[in-house]
Amino acid sequence: MVENKTVRLDRVIVRFAGDSGDGMQLTGDRFTWESAANGNDLSTLPDFPAEIRAPQGTLPGVSAFQIHFAAHDIFTPGDSPDVLVAMNPAALMASLPLLKPGAEIIVNTDEFTKRNLTKIGLTASPLDDGTLANFSVHPVGLTSLTVEALAGFDLGKKDAERAKNMFALGLLSWLYHRDLAATENFLGEKFARKPEILKANIAALHAGYNYGDTTEDFVVRYEVAPAPMPTGTYRNISGNLALSYGLITAARQAGIPLFLGSYPITPASDILHELSRHKNFNVTTFQAEDEIAGIGAALGAAYGGALGVTTTSGPGLALKSETIGLAVALEVPLLVVDVQRGGPSTGLPTKTEQADLLQALYGRNGESPVAVIAPKSPADCFDAAIEAARIAITYRTPVLLLSDGYLANGQEPWRIPDLDTVPAIDPAFADGPNGEDGEFLPFLRDPHTLARPWAIPGTPGLAHRIGGIEKADRTGNISYDPDNHDTMVRLRQAKIDGIDVPDLEVDDPTGDAELLVIGWGSTFGPITAGVRRVRKEGKKVAQAHLRHLSPMPRNTGEVLRSYRKVLVPEMNLGQLALLLRGRYLVDAVGFNQVRGLPFNAPQMQDVINEMLEEVR
Amino acid sequence: MTEIPLKAKDFKSDQEVRWCPGCGDYAILAAVQSFLPELGRTPDDIVFVSGIGCSSRFPYYLSTYGLHSIHGRAPAIATGLSVTRPDLDVWVVTGDGDALSIGGNHLIHALRRNVDMTILLFNNRIYGLTKGQYSPTSEPGKITKSTPAGSVDRPFNPVSLALGAEATFVARTIDSDRGHLIDVLRAAAEHEGTALVEIYQNCNIFNDGAFDLVKNPQSRDEALIRLVAGEPITFGDRRVVRDADGHLQVADAGEPVVHDPTDLELAFALSRLSGSELDHTPIGIFRQVSEPTYDAGVQQQVDDSATEADLRALLTGPDPWAVS
C-alpha cells in the first residue's frame, strides 16, 4: 500500500461525463451530497441531452454533471474543471475543451475500442496520440474492474457493468476523503426491493474506494475544508425542490389548500412530481390534458378559494396566455411558474435561458399587467415562491414566477428556515356585503391595495357573476362604456404598479463606483462571482439584482441614474436592458449570451473589465 | 322556523337578458330557473361556469355564482373548481362551437375522467355570436358566410362523441319541449360524475328551423324517438328492432328493442340511428351508469395519505447537517 500525501485545496471543480445511460446525473448528485455533508459550499450544473437515450457513445449522447465545491462561499458551478471523470471517448472529447491545463482526467479505458472511436470520427485513440499531453491522466479500466469486483454476484454482465458509476464515485470519494455511509443509505432506499443489485452497487462503491487506496497511480489525495457559513441546519436543495416546498409552505401560511394544475414539460415537471407526493399537506395535483387545461383548472381552484398554481416552461406559457388574461380580468390570485428553457418553439428543452421575460410581462392581448418575480439561486426559489403567493393573494392577481433550467436542476446548500419566521398570508375571504345599501359589489376595491374581494362560491349572500368581458367598476356587471373601460384598464395597471416591493439594494462597498452591473434571475451567481474577481483586482464596481420585474422597485430609476455606466448581463438578447432603457432613459448596455449555459465567473470578470476601460 | 322553498324567481339575476328575441336560449333559461329550486340548495351553493358564445352568457342571468370564462375552457376551469370544492354544485353551459370545436379536448377529457359536474351543451349547429359561420355540428353542404359553396366538413354527433369518451351520463333533449327538458335536467343533476346534456336549440337568426323536423307536429312523430329506460323503443307507427346481424334499424314490425341506459353498445347504436339529417332522432337518456367520480378518487388519495403533515421534517429532509 502506498502512503498518499494529502493536499489541502481551497476549491475544486469536478465534471462527471458519460453516456446518457451511464448514471452520471446520479453519480454527480451523490458526490454533491457528500460534498455538502463535508460542509463545503457548492454549486452544481447538470448538463444533459433532451433525448432519454441518445445513440450510445456519440457526442450528442454525452450527459455531464459539474460540481464546484469550496472552503468558502461560491456562486457558480465553476468555469474550467480541475478534474474530469470520462466514461467513454465521446465524454472525454466533449469535455476536453472545458478543462484547465494540467487538469486530472480519470478515464475509463475499457470504452476506448475502435468501434467507439469511430463513432466520434477518430482513427487513433486520444489516450495514445498525445492529445492528453497537457493533462494528468489516470487510465482506469472502470468497466472491467467493476465486473471483476462483482464476479461473485448473481448478476448478468450488463447489470454488473451498470455499477461502474458507483466504482467511479467510490474512487472520487477516496480521492477527496469522503465518507461512504450516506451513499450506502441512499442506495439502500433506492434498491430496497432489489437486494442483489443493492449489494452489487455497494460492493462497486467500495471497490472504487479501495482501488484508490491500493493503486499507485494516485499519489495525492485532496481535502477541501468546510466553508464558514452562518449557524443553522443545512441541506442540499435544487431549485425545483425549493420551489415545491415554497408553494407548500405558502399555502400553509395562508391556511388554504394548494392546487397544482399542470402538464408535463421539461424542465418544470419535477415540481409536479414533487407536489404529487405531498397530498398530506392538503395538496391536490392535477395532470391535465394540456397546458391550457392545467392553468384553467388552477384558475377554477383559485376561484373556489385554493392557492391555484400552474407550472410550465416557455412553450406552455405561450399556451396559457389567454387564461392568464382571464385571471387578470377576473382579478383572482393565480401563480404561474415558468421554468425557462432555450427557445423559441421547442428550442433547447434541457438547457437554460432567460428569454421569456418579455413574454411574461407582455405576452397577452390588451393591457394585461401581472406581477413578475424571479428567484436568483436554487435555494432562493423557496422564498420567491412564498413571495409570489403573498402578492397573488394580497392583490388578487396572477403572478408569474420566472425560474430557469439552471436554477431548476442546480443544487446548493440551503439553510433551512425557521418556520416561525415565515409571515402568515391572510386570504381575507369576503364574508358579507360591502355596499352601502347592503349589496355585494365584487369589484369594490380596497383603497390601499386596490384589490377586490375574494368572494368564493358557497359564501352566503355573495353570489355574483363575473367574466372576461369588461366589467363595470364596483358592480362587476358587463359594461361596454368607454369611460368605464378606460377606468378599469388604468385601475388594473395601478394595482400592479402599487404592489409593495422592497427597494433595490445596491452593493457598492466604496460608494463611488462608476459602473453598475445589474441582472435578474439566475445570473446572480456568475455576476456576483465576476464582480468579486474584479474587486480583488482593486477596481470599483457596483452590483444590483432585480427580484421584482413587475413592478420594479420604486428606486430603480434613481439607482440606475446614479452610475455613469450600467451593464446588464442576460441569457437573452437584451430584454431587461430594453425595459431599463425604455422606462428609465438610461444608456444600459447589454451583455448577452444564449448558449443554453449559465455565464461563468471569468467571462463576467472580462466583460466588467472591458466596461471599466470605457469608463476610464 | 320552516324554510320557505325557493321559487324560479329566486334564481333570476337582476341583469337584462340580451339574447335575440325568439332565441331558443330563453326557453332553456326559463326551464333551468324553474328546475333549480328542486335541487334544494340556495343559489350560493351553485356555480355556473361557461365559455364563449351566445349560450355562455347564461350565468349572467342566474342568481347563482357565475363564471363567464374563455372560449372552450369551461370544462377545465370547472374541473379545478369541482375537485377542490366538492361541497358545490357545479354546472357548465356551453355551445356546439365552444364545446366541440375550440374546447373539444377539454370536453372529452372531463367526460373520460368523470368529474362531478353537469354540462349543458346548447347545440344550434351554427356560430351565432360571430354571426353565422358553420359549426362542427352543421350538416354537410351547409351554406354559411364562411362556406358560400357549402361546407365540406363532416359533423360531430355530440352524443356519439360523448359515448365514445365513455361518459357516464349522456342525454339529448330539445329547447321547446319544456317537460322533457326538465326531466332530463333532473336526472342529470342527480347523476354523480359528468353528465352531458345535448340540447337542440334554435337560432332563429342564423339557422332558423334547424330542428323543425323533430319539432313540428306534422313531422315529429315520424322522426322523434323518445327513449325511456325499460320501455320498448317505439315511435309513431314504427319501432327500433335488431336485424339478423344484431344491428339496430327502424322497422314497421318486429320485436322492439327495450331501452337499457346501462348498455354502452346499445346507447352508441341508438346515437347512430340518425346523422345530421335528423330523420330518426332519439331523445332522452342514452346512458346512465354509476362509476367512481374523479373528485372522489382524488379525495380518497388525500384521505389515504396518512403521513403526518410535518412541514419542518419535510424541509429538513433525510440528510441535513448542522453548522454551529
Short mmCIF file of N, CA, C and O in Angstrom, two decimals, chain A residues 15-52:
data_model
loop_
_atom_site.label_atom_id
_atom_site.label_comp_id
_atom_site.label_asym_id
_atom_site.label_seq_id
_atom_site.Cartn_x
_atom_site.Cartn_y
_atom_site.Cartn_z
N ARG A 15 -16.00 17.40 -13.02
CA ARG A 15 -17.02 17.15 -14.03
C ARG A 15 -17.10 15.65 -14.28
O ARG A 15 -16.09 15.01 -14.57
N PHE A 16 -18.29 15.10 -14.12
CA PHE A 16 -18.55 13.71 -14.46
C PHE A 16 -19.18 13.71 -15.85
O PHE A 16 -20.16 14.40 -16.08
N ALA A 17 -18.63 12.92 -16.77
CA ALA A 17 -19.20 12.89 -18.12
C ALA A 17 -19.25 11.45 -18.61
O ALA A 17 -18.28 10.70 -18.46
N GLY A 18 -20.38 11.08 -19.19
CA GLY A 18 -20.52 9.73 -19.71
C GLY A 18 -21.64 9.67 -20.71
O GLY A 18 -22.09 10.71 -21.22
N ASP A 19 -22.10 8.48 -20.98
CA ASP A 19 -23.22 8.29 -21.88
C ASP A 19 -24.52 8.60 -21.13
O ASP A 19 -24.55 8.53 -19.91
N SER A 20 -25.59 8.90 -21.87
CA SER A 20 -26.87 9.20 -21.21
C SER A 20 -27.30 8.09 -20.26
O SER A 20 -27.94 8.34 -19.26
N GLY A 21 -26.93 6.86 -20.57
CA GLY A 21 -27.36 5.75 -19.73
C GLY A 21 -26.36 5.38 -18.64
O GLY A 21 -26.57 4.39 -17.93
N ASP A 22 -25.28 6.13 -18.51
CA ASP A 22 -24.21 5.75 -17.57
C ASP A 22 -24.45 6.16 -16.11
O ASP A 22 -23.64 5.86 -15.24
N GLY A 23 -25.55 6.88 -15.87
CA GLY A 23 -25.85 7.26 -14.49
C GLY A 23 -25.01 8.41 -13.98
O GLY A 23 -24.71 8.50 -12.79
N MET A 24 -24.62 9.31 -14.88
CA MET A 24 -23.77 10.42 -14.47
C MET A 24 -24.50 11.42 -13.57
O MET A 24 -23.90 12.00 -12.66
N GLN A 25 -25.80 11.62 -13.84
CA GLN A 25 -26.55 12.57 -13.01
C GLN A 25 -26.64 12.05 -11.58
O GLN A 25 -26.48 12.80 -10.62
N LEU A 26 -26.87 10.75 -11.45
CA LEU A 26 -26.95 10.15 -10.12
C LEU A 26 -25.60 10.23 -9.41
O LEU A 26 -25.51 10.58 -8.23
N THR A 27 -24.55 9.90 -10.15
CA THR A 27 -23.20 9.94 -9.57
C THR A 27 -22.88 11.35 -9.09
O THR A 27 -22.41 11.55 -7.96
N GLY A 28 -23.15 12.34 -9.95
CA GLY A 28 -22.88 13.72 -9.58
C GLY A 28 -23.71 14.14 -8.38
O GLY A 28 -23.23 14.83 -7.47
N ASP A 29 -24.96 13.72 -8.41
CA ASP A 29 -25.86 14.05 -7.33
C ASP A 29 -25.34 13.52 -5.99
O ASP A 29 -25.34 14.21 -4.98
N ARG A 30 -24.89 12.27 -6.01
CA ARG A 30 -24.37 11.66 -4.77
C ARG A 30 -23.08 12.35 -4.32
O ARG A 30 -22.87 12.57 -3.14
N PHE A 31 -22.22 12.68 -5.26
CA PHE A 31 -20.97 13.36 -4.90
C PHE A 31 -21.29 14.74 -4.31
O PHE A 31 -20.62 15.22 -3.40
N THR A 32 -22.37 15.35 -4.82
CA THR A 32 -22.82 16.63 -4.30
C THR A 32 -23.23 16.50 -2.83
O THR A 32 -22.86 17.32 -1.99
N TRP A 33 -24.02 15.46 -2.55
CA TRP A 33 -24.45 15.24 -1.16
C TRP A 33 -23.25 15.02 -0.25
O TRP A 33 -23.19 15.52 0.86
N GLU A 34 -22.28 14.26 -0.75
CA GLU A 34 -21.08 14.02 0.06
C GLU A 34 -20.34 15.32 0.34
O GLU A 34 -19.84 15.55 1.44
N SER A 35 -20.28 16.19 -0.69
CA SER A 35 -19.59 17.47 -0.50
C SER A 35 -20.34 18.33 0.50
O SER A 35 -19.73 19.02 1.32
N ALA A 36 -21.67 18.30 0.40
CA ALA A 36 -22.48 19.07 1.34
C ALA A 36 -22.27 18.56 2.76
O ALA A 36 -22.09 19.33 3.70
N ALA A 37 -22.27 17.24 2.90
CA ALA A 37 -22.08 16.64 4.23
C ALA A 37 -20.71 17.01 4.78
O ALA A 37 -20.52 17.09 5.98
N ASN A 38 -19.77 17.24 3.89
CA ASN A 38 -18.42 17.62 4.28
C ASN A 38 -18.36 19.10 4.69
O ASN A 38 -17.34 19.58 5.14
N GLY A 39 -19.47 19.81 4.49
CA GLY A 39 -19.53 21.20 4.91
C GLY A 39 -19.06 22.20 3.87
O GLY A 39 -18.91 23.39 4.15
N ASN A 40 -18.81 21.74 2.65
CA ASN A 40 -18.37 22.67 1.61
C ASN A 40 -19.52 23.50 1.10
O ASN A 40 -20.65 23.05 1.07
N ASP A 41 -19.22 24.72 0.67
CA ASP A 41 -20.22 25.42 -0.13
C ASP A 41 -20.11 24.84 -1.52
O ASP A 41 -19.04 24.38 -1.94
N LEU A 42 -21.23 24.83 -2.25
CA LEU A 42 -21.17 24.17 -3.55
C LEU A 42 -22.21 24.73 -4.50
O LEU A 42 -23.17 25.39 -4.10
N SER A 43 -21.99 24.43 -5.76
CA SER A 43 -22.94 24.81 -6.80
C SER A 43 -22.79 23.79 -7.91
O SER A 43 -21.69 23.36 -8.23
N THR A 44 -23.92 23.38 -8.50
CA THR A 44 -23.85 22.29 -9.48
C THR A 44 -24.50 22.69 -10.80
O THR A 44 -25.36 23.58 -10.85
N LEU A 45 -24.10 22.01 -11.85
CA LEU A 45 -24.68 22.22 -13.17
C LEU A 45 -24.87 20.88 -13.87
O LEU A 45 -23.92 20.33 -14.41
N PRO A 46 -26.07 20.35 -13.85
CA PRO A 46 -26.32 19.16 -14.67
C PRO A 46 -26.42 19.61 -16.13
O PRO A 46 -27.01 20.65 -16.41
N ASP A 47 -25.84 18.85 -17.04
CA ASP A 47 -25.79 19.25 -18.45
C ASP A 47 -26.06 18.00 -19.28
O ASP A 47 -25.18 17.19 -19.50
N PHE A 48 -27.33 17.81 -19.64
CA PHE A 48 -27.69 16.55 -20.29
C PHE A 48 -28.54 16.80 -21.54
O PHE A 48 -29.16 17.84 -21.67
N PRO A 49 -28.55 15.82 -22.46
CA PRO A 49 -29.33 16.00 -23.69
C PRO A 49 -30.82 15.80 -23.45
O PRO A 49 -31.22 15.25 -22.42
N ALA A 50 -31.64 16.27 -24.40
CA ALA A 50 -33.09 16.14 -24.27
C ALA A 50 -33.54 14.70 -24.49
O ALA A 50 -34.56 14.27 -23.97
N GLU A 51 -32.76 13.95 -25.28
CA GLU A 51 -33.15 12.57 -25.56
C GLU A 51 -32.92 11.72 -24.31
O GLU A 51 -31.95 11.93 -23.58
N ILE A 52 -33.79 10.77 -24.06
CA ILE A 52 -33.64 9.92 -22.89
C ILE A 52 -32.42 9.02 -23.05
O ILE A 52 -31.60 8.87 -22.16
#
